[in-house]
Coordinates of C-alpha atoms in Angstrom, one line a residue:
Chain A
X1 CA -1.9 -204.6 -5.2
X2 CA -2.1 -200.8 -4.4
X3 CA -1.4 -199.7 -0.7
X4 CA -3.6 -197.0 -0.4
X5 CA -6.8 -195.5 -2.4
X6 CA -7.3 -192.0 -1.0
X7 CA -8.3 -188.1 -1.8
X8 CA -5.7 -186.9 0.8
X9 CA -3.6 -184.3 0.1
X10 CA -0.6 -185.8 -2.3
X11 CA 3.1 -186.0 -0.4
X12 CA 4.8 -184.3 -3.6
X13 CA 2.2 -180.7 -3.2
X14 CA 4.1 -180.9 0.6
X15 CA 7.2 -181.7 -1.1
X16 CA 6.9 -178.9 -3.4
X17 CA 6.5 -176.6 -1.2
X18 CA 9.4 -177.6 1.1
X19 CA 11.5 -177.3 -1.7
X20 CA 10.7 -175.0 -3.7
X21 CA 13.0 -172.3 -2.8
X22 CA 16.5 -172.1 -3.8
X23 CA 16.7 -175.3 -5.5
X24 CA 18.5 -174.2 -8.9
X25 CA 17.0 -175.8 -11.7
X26 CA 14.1 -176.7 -9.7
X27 CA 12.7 -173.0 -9.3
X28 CA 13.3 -172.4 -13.2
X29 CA 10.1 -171.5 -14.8
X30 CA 8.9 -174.1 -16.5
X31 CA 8.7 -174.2 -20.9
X32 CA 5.7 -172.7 -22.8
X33 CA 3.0 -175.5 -22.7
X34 CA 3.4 -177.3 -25.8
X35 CA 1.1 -180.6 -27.2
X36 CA 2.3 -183.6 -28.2
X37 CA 0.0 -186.0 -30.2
X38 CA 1.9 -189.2 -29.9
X39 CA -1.1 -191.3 -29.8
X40 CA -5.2 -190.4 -30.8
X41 CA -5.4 -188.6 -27.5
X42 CA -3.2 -185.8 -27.2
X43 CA -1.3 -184.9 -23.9
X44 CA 0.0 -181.3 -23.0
X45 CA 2.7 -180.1 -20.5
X46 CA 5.1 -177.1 -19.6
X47 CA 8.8 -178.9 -20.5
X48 CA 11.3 -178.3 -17.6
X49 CA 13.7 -175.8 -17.8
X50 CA 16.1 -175.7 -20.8
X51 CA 19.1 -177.1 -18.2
X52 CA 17.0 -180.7 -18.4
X53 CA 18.1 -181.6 -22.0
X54 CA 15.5 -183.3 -24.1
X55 CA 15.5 -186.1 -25.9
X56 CA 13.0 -188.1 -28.2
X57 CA 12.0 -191.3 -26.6
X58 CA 10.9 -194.4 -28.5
X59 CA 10.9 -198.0 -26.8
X60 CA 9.6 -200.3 -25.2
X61 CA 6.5 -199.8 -26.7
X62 CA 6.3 -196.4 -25.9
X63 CA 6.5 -192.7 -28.0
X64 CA 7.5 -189.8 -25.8
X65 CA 10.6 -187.3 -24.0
X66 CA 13.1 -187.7 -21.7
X67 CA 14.6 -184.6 -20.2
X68 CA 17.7 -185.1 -18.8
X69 CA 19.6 -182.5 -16.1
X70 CA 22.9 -181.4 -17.6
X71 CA 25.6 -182.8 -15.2
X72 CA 22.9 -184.5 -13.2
X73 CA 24.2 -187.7 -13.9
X74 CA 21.5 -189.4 -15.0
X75 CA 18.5 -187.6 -13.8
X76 CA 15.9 -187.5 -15.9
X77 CA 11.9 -186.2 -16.3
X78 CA 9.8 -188.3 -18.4
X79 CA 6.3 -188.3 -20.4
X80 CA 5.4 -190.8 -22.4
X81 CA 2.5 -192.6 -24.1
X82 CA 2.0 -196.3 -24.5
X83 CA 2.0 -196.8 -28.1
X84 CA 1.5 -200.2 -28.8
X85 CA -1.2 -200.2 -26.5
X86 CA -2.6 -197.7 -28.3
X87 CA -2.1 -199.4 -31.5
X88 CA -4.6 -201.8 -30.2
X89 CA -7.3 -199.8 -30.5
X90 CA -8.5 -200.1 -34.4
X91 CA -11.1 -197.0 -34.8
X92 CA -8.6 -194.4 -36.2
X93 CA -7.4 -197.3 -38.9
X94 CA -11.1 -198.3 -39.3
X95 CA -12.1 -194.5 -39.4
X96 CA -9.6 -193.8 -42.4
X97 CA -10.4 -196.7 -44.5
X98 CA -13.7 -195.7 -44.4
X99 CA -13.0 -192.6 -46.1
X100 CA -10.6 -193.9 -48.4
X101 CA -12.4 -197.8 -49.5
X102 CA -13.8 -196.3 -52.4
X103 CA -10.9 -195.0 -54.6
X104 CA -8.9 -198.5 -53.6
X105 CA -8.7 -201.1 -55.8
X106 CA -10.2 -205.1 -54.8
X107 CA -6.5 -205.6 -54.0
X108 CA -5.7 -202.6 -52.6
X109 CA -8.6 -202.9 -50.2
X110 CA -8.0 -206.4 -49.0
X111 CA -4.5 -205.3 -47.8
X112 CA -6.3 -202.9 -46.1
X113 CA -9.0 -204.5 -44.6
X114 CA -6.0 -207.2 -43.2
X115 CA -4.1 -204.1 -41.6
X116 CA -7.5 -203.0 -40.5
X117 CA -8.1 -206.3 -37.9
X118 CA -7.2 -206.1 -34.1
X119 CA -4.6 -208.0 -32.5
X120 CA -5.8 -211.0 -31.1
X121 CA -2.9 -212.2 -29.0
X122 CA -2.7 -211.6 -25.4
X123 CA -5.7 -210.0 -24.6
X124 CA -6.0 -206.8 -22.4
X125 CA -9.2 -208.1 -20.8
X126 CA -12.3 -210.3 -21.3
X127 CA -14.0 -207.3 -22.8
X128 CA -11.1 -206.4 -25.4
X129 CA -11.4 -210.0 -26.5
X130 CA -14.7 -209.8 -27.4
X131 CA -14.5 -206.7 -29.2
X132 CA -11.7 -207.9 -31.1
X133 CA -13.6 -210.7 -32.3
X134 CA -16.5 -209.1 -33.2
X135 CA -14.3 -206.4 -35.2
X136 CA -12.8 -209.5 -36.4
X137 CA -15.7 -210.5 -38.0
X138 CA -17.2 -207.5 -39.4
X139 CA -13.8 -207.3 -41.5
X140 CA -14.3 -211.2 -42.2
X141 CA -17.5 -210.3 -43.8
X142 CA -16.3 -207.0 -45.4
X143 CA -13.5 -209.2 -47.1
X144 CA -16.5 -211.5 -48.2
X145 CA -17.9 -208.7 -49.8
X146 CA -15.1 -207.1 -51.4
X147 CA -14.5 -210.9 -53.5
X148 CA -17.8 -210.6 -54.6
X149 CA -17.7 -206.9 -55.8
X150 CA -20.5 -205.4 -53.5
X151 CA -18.3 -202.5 -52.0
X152 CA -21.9 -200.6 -51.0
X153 CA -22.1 -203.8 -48.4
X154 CA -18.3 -203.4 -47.5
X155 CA -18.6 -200.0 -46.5
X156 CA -21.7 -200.8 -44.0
X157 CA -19.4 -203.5 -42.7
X158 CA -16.9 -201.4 -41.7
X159 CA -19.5 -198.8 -40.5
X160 CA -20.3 -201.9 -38.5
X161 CA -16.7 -202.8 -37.3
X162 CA -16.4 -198.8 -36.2
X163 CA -19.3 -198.6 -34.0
X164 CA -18.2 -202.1 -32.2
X165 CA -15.0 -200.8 -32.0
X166 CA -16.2 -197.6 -30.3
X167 CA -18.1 -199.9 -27.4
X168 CA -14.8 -200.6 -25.8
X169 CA -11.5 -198.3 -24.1
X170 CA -9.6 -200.0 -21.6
X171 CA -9.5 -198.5 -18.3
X172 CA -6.5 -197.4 -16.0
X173 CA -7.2 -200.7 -14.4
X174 CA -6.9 -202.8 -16.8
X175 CA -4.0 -201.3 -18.0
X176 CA -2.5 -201.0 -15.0
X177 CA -0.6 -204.4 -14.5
X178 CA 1.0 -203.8 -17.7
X179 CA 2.8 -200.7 -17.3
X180 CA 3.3 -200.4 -13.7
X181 CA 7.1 -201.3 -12.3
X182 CA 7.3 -204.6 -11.7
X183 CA 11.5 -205.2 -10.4
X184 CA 10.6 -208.8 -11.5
X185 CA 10.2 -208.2 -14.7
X186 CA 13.5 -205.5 -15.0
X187 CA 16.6 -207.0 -16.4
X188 CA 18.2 -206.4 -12.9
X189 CA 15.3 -206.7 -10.1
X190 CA 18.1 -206.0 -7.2
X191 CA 17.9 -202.4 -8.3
X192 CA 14.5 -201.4 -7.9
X193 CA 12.5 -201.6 -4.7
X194 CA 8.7 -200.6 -4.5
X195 CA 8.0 -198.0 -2.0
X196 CA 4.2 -196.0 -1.5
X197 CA 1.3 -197.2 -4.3
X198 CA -1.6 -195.0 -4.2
X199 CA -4.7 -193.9 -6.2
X200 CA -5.1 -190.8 -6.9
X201 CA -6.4 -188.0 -9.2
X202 CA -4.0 -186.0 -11.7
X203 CA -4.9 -183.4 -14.4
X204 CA -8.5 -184.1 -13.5
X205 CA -8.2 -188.0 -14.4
X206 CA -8.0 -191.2 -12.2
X207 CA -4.4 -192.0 -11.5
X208 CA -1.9 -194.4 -10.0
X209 CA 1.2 -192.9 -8.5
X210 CA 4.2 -195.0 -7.5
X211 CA 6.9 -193.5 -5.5
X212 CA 10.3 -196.4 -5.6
X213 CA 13.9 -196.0 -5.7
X214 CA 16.1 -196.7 -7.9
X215 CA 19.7 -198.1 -6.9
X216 CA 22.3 -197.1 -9.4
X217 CA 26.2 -197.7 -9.0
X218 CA 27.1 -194.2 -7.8
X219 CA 24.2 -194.1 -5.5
X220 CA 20.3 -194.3 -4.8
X221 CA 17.9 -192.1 -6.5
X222 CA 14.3 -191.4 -6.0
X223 CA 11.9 -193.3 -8.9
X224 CA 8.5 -191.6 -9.2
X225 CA 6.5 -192.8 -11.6
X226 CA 2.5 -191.5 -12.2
X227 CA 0.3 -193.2 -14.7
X228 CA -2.9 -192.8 -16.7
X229 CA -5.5 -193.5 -18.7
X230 CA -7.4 -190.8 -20.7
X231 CA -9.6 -192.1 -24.2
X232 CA -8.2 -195.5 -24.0
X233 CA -4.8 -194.3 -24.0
X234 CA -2.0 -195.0 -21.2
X235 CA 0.6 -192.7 -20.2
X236 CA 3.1 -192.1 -17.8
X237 CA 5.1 -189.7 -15.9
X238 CA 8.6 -190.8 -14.5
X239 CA 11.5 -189.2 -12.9
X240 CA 14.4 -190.5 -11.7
X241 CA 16.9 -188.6 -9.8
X242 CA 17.9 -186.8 -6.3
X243 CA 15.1 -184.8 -3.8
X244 CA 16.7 -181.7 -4.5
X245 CA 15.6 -181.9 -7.7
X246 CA 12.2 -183.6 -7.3
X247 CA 10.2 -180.2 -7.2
X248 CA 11.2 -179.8 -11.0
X249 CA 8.9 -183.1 -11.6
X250 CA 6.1 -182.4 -10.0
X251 CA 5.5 -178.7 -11.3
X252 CA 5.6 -180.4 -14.6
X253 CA 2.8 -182.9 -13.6
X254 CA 1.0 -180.2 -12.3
X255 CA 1.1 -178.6 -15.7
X256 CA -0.2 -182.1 -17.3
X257 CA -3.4 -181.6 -19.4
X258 CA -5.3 -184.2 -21.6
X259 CA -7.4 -181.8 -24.0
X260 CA -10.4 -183.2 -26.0
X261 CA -12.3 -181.6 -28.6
X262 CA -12.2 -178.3 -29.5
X263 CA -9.4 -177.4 -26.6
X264 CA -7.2 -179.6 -28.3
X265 CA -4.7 -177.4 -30.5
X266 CA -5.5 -177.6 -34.3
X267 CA -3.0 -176.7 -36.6
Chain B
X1 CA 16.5 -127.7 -36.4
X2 CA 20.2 -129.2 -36.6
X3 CA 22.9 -126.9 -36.4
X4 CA 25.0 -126.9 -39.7
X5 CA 28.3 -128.4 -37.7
X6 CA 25.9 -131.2 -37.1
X7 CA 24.7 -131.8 -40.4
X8 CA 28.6 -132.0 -41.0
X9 CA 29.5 -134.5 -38.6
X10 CA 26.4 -136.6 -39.8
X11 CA 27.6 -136.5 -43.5
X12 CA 31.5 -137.4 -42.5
X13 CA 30.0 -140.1 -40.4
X14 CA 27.7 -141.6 -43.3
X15 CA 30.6 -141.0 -46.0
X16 CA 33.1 -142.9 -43.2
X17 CA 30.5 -145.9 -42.3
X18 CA 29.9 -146.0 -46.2
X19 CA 33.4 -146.7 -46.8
X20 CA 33.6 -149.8 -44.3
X21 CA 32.9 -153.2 -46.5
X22 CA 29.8 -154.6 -44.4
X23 CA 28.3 -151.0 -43.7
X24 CA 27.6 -150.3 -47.1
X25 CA 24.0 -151.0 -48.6
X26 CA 23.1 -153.8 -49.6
X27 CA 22.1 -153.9 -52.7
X28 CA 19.4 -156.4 -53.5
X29 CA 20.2 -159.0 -56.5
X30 CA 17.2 -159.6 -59.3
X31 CA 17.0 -163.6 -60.0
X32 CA 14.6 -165.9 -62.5
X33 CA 13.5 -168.8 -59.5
X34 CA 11.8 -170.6 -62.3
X35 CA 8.8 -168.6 -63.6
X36 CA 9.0 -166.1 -60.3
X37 CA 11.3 -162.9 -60.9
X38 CA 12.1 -161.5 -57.8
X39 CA 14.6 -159.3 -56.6
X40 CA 16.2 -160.0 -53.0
X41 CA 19.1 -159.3 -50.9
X42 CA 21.3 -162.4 -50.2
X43 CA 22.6 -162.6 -46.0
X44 CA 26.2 -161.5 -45.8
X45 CA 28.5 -164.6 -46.3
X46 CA 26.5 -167.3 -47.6
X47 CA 26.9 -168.5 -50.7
X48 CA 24.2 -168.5 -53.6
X49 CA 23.8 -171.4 -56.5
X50 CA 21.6 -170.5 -58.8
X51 CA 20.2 -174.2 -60.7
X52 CA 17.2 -172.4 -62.2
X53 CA 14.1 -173.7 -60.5
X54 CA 15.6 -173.9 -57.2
X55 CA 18.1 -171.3 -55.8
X56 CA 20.6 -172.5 -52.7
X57 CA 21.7 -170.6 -49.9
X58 CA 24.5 -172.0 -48.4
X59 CA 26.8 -171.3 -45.3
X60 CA 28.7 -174.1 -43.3
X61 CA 26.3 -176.8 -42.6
X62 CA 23.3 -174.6 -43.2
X63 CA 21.3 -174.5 -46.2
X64 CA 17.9 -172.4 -47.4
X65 CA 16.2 -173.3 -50.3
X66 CA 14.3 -170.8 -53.0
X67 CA 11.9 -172.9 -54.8
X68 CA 9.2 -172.7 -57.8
X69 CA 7.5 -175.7 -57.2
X70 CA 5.4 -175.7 -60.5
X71 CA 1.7 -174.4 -60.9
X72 CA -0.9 -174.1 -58.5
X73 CA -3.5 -172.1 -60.4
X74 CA -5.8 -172.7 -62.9
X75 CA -4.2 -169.7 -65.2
X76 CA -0.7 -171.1 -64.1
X77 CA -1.9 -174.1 -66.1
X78 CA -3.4 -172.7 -68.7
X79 CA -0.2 -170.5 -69.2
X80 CA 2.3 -173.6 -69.4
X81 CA -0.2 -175.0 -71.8
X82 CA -0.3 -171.6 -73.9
X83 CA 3.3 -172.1 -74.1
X84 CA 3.6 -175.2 -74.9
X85 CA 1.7 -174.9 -77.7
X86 CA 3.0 -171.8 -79.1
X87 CA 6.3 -174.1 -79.2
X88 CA 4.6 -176.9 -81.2
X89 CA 3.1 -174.0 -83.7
X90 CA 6.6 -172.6 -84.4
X91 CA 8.2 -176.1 -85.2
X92 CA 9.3 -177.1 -81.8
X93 CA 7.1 -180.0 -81.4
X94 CA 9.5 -182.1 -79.0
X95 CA 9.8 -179.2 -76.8
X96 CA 6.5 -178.9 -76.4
X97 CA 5.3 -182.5 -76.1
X98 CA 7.9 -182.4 -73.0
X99 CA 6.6 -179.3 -71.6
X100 CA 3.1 -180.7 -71.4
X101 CA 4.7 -184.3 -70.3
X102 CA 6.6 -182.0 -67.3
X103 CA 3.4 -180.1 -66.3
X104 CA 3.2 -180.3 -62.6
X105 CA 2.6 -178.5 -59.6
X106 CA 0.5 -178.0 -56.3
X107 CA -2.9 -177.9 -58.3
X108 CA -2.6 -180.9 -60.0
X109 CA -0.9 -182.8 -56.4
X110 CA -3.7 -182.0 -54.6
X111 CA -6.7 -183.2 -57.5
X112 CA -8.0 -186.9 -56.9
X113 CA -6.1 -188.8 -59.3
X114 CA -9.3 -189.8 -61.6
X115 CA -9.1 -186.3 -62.1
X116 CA -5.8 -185.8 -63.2
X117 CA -6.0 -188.9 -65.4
X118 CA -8.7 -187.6 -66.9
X119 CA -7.6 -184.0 -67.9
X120 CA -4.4 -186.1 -69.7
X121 CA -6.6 -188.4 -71.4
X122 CA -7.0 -186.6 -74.7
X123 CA -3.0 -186.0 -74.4
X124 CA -2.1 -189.5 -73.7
X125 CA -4.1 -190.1 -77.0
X126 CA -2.0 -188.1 -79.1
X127 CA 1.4 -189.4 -77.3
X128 CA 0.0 -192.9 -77.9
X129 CA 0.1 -192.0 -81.9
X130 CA 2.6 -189.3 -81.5
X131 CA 4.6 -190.2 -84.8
X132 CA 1.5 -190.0 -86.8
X133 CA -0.5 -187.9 -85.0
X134 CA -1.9 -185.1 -87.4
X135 CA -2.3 -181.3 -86.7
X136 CA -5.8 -181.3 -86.2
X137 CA -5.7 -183.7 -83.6
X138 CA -2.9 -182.1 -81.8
X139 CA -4.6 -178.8 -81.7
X140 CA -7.5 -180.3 -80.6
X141 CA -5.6 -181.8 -77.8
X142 CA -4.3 -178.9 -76.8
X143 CA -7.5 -177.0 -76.9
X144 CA -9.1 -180.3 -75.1
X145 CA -6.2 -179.6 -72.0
X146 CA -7.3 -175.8 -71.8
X147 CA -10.5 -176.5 -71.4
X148 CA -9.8 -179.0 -68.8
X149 CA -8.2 -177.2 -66.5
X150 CA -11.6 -175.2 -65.3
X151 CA -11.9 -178.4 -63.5
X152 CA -9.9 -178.2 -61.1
X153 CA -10.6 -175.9 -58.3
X154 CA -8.9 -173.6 -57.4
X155 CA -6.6 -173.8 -54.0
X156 CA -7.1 -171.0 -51.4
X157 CA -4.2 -169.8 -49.7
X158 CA -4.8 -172.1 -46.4
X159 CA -5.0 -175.0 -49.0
X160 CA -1.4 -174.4 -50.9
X161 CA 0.2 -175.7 -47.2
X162 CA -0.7 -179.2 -47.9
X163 CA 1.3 -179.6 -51.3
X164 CA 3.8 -177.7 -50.2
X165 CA 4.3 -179.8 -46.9
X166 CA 3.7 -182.7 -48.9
X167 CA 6.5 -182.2 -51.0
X168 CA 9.2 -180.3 -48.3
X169 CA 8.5 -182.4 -45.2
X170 CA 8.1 -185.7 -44.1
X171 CA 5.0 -185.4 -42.4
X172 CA 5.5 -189.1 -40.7
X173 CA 8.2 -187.7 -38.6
X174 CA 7.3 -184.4 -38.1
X175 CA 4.2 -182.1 -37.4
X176 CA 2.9 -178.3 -37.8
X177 CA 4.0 -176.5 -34.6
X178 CA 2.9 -173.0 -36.2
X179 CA 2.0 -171.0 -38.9
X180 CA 1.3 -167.9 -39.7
X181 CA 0.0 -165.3 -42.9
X182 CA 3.0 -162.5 -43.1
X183 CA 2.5 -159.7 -46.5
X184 CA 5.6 -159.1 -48.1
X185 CA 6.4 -156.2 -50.6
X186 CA 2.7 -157.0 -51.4
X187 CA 2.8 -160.2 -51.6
X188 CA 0.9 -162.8 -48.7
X189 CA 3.2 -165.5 -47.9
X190 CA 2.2 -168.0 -45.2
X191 CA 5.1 -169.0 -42.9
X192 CA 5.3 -172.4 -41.6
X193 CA 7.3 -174.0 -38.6
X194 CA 7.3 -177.7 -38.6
X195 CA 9.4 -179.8 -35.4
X196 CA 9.8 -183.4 -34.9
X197 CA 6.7 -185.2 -34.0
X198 CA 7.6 -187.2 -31.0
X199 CA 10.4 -184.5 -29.1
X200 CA 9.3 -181.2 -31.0
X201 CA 12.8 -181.1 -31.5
X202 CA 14.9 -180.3 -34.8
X203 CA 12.5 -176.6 -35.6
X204 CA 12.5 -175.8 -39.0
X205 CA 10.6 -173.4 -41.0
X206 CA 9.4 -172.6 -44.6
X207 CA 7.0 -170.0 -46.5
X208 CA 5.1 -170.4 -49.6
X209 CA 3.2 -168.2 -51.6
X210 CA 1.5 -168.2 -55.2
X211 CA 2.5 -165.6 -57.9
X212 CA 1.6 -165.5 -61.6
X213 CA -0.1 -168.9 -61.1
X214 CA 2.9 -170.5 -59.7
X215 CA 4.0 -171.6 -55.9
X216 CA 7.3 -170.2 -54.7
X217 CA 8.5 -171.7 -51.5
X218 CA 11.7 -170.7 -49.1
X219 CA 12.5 -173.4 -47.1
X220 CA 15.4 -174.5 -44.6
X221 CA 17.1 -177.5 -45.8
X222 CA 19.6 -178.1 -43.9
X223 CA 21.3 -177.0 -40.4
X224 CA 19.1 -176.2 -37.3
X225 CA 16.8 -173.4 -36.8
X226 CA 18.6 -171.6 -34.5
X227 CA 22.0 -171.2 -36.4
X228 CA 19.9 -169.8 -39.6
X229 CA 16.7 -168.5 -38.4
X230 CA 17.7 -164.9 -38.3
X231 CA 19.0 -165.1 -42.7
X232 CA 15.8 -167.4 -43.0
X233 CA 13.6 -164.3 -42.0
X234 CA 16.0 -161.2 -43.5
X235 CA 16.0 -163.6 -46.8
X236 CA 12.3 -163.5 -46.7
X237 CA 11.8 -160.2 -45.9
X238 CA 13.8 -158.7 -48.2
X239 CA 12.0 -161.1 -51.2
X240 CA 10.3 -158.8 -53.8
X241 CA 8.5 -160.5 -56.6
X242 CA 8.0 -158.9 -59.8
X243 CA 4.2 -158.6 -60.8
X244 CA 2.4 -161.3 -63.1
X245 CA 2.8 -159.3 -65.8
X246 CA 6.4 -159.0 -66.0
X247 CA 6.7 -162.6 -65.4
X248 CA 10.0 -164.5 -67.4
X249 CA 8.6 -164.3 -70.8
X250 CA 8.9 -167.2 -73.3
X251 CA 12.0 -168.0 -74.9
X252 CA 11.8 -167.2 -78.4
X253 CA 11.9 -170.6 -80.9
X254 CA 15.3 -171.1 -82.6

């Protein structure tokens, strides 16, 4: 359970201040903004200074960066989205074989309509069950229709499976339990150790921030971690390093936007 | 008004700095990239391949390409098909059946396959019958694949990108950071700079644009951005592409 659900001011704006003189990297100017569309809702931030080295990152489910300080031994800045929780929700595959149903052959189509379906298995919530079922049938029907050669019915079937698809996103809430730490569930649960929990708003969303530490060989480090949930998708912020360089982190949560519509870049 | 003991010094100067190998001009080199001729100036110690279509620029672990990748106008079309038959009028019928068979390019990628399949259709019907297929037939196959081509429509600038990075990048990995319409020597070329999708890592950029009814792209191939960017642009820049008209004419039949 979460400790504390407030609108105080956050401890890292305090922090920030504190520190942010004369901390090397930390006072770097942070990257152009850049946009990263890892999952149907974009996410936009100012990378860290060029000293924090970046990586791809792609486990554990999730599609994102790791920036990691150069001789920092092994401090690193995260951003990440959940991808196979984002994979769950089926309106972007539905969307495109909508468009596409027509010029695909009876065969074609039912390989389609099977990559089309939720997942069943280990529901997020009572809610995503029941959406996934009704999806579920909607393609069960559109499959129906696509044996018998009506494709004017199996496109209103997969109108149909849209729209009930477009009743549901999970929340932060929901998610939450998920994708928070959880040292039992780490390979080694001696290392981590869960410090403040709060509630909070980030970049103008709902957010849960975590601030734990880490305990690595050489020495402790701070383990932040901030999470969201914009348009049904998760993400998360980490860091994992020293105080001194804990300014760096926040300045690039600051910078964390979640455009929609027209503000998101088009290219 | 410079004194005349200026005008000295300046001359000796030039004369002395014309003399050093690397300060002399560069003289730009006149290539056939396919149907494009072009005249441009390759960067100072890379190596040039020239395998007709597709010219390489290589240095170390860095690579540009120079590209005609195939029509991408309706008269770029029509001109292969002039061709083509002008080879099967002067005897060179196997030529010419495998110039139509090689017809390709950005406007027929982009066209809904039923469309495609269709403007081949009175083709396929003579290669189907090929051995006995008379003269009438062939010329009315031919006239049936002119006519055909007013139905595809015609690709506007913006819409050449999507071949192009159809065909040059692997658009599951990476994504369109940038892009931008430069004029070069005349000619509007638009410059694209693609990165990896999930880091935005691993930059790279290429340029297209369409002359004489064909698509000629530059791209970077091989080595990161940063180690090539600056040839990527002076190789660009200094690209000057004959007009239509002079275009690489038809080799004469044997």
């Amino acid at each position: 359970m979460r400790n504390v659900s407030s609108t105080r001011p956050l401890p890292h704006l305090v922090l920030a201040a504190a520190l942010a003189s004369g901390c090397g990297s930390s006072s770097e100017p942070l990257q152009p903004e850049e946009t990263f569309n890892w999952v149907r809702q974009p996410i936009t931030f100012s990378p860290p200074p060029p000293v924090w080295q970046r990586q791809g990152d792609n486990g554990g489910g999730t599609l994102g960066v790791r920036f990691i300080l150069t001789g920092g031994g092994g401090q690193c800045i995260g951003v990440a989205a959940y991808r196979m929780l984002a994979d769950r929700d089926r309106r972007a595959a539905l969307e495109d074989l909508i468009q596409r149903c027509d010029s695909l052959t009876q065969r074609e189509l039912l390989r389609e309509l099977s990559l089309a379906r939720p997942r069943r298995e280990d529901p997020i919530s009572e809610r995503e069950a029941a959406v996934a079922a009704a999806i579920d049938a909607a393609i069960d029907q559109a499959m129906g229709h696509t044996l018998e050669g009506r494709r004017e019915r199996v496109a209103l079937d997969l109108e149909s499976a849209l729209r009930i698809a477009s009743t549901y996103e999970p929340t932060l809430d929901e998610l939450l339990p998920r994708i928070r730490l959880q040292p039992d569930r780490m390979q080694e649960p001696e290392r981590w150790r869960i410090g403040y929990e709060r509630d909070t708003t980030l970049a103008g969303h709902p957010a849960f921030a975590s601030d734990d530490t880490l305990f690595t060989p050489e020495r402790p480090l701070l383990y932040r971690e901030v999470f969201w949930v914009v348009g049904g998708c998760a993400f998360k912020a980490s860091y994992q390093g020293t105080f001194e360089n804990l300014p760096a982190f926040y300045r690039l949560v600051d910078s964390i936007r979640f455009p929609e519509g027209d503000d998101a870049p088009s290219l | 008004m410079p004194r005349p003991c200026d005008a000295a010094v300046g001359l000796a100067l030039a004369a002395f700095l014309g003399s050093l190998p690397g300060c002399s001009e560069v003289q730009p080199r006149a290539l056939e990239v396919g149907r494009h001729r072009l005249q441009l100036v390759v960067p100072a110690g890379w190596e040039h391949l020239d395998h007709g279509r597709e010219h390489l620029f290589r240095r170390g672990d860095n690579e540009l390409s120079l590209a005609d990748l195939g029509v991408a106008t309706q008269e770029g079309v029509q001109r292969e098909l002039r061709n083509a038959e002008s080879l099967w009028r002067s005897g060179r019928t196997a030529d010419a059946f495998a110039r139509v068979s090689e017809l390709r390019g950005a406007l027929l990628e982009i066209a809904p396959q039923e469309q495609v399949t269709a403007f081949f259709r009175p083709w396929d019907a003579v290669l189907y019958d090929s051995d006995t297929a008379d003269t009438a037939t062939i010329a009315a196959a031919f006239a049936a694949l002119m006519d055909g081509t007013a139905t595809f429509a015609e690709l506007s600038a913006e819409s050449l990108i999507e071949p192009v990075v159809a065909r040059c990048v692997d658009m599951a990995r990476r994504e369109i950071a940038r892009r931008e319409g430069r004029s070069i020597h005349g000619a509007d070329w638009i410059e694209i700079e693609t990165w990896d999708r999930v880091s935005h890592l691993s930059r790279s950029r290429l340029a297209c644009t369409e002359s004489g009814g064909n698509l000629l792209v530059l791209s970077m191939e091989r080595g990161p951005l940063e180690s090539s960017v600056a040839e990527f642009e002076a190789l660009l820049a200094s690209i000057e592409i004959a007009p239509a008209e002079a275009a690489a004419p038809e080799p004469a039949p044997e």
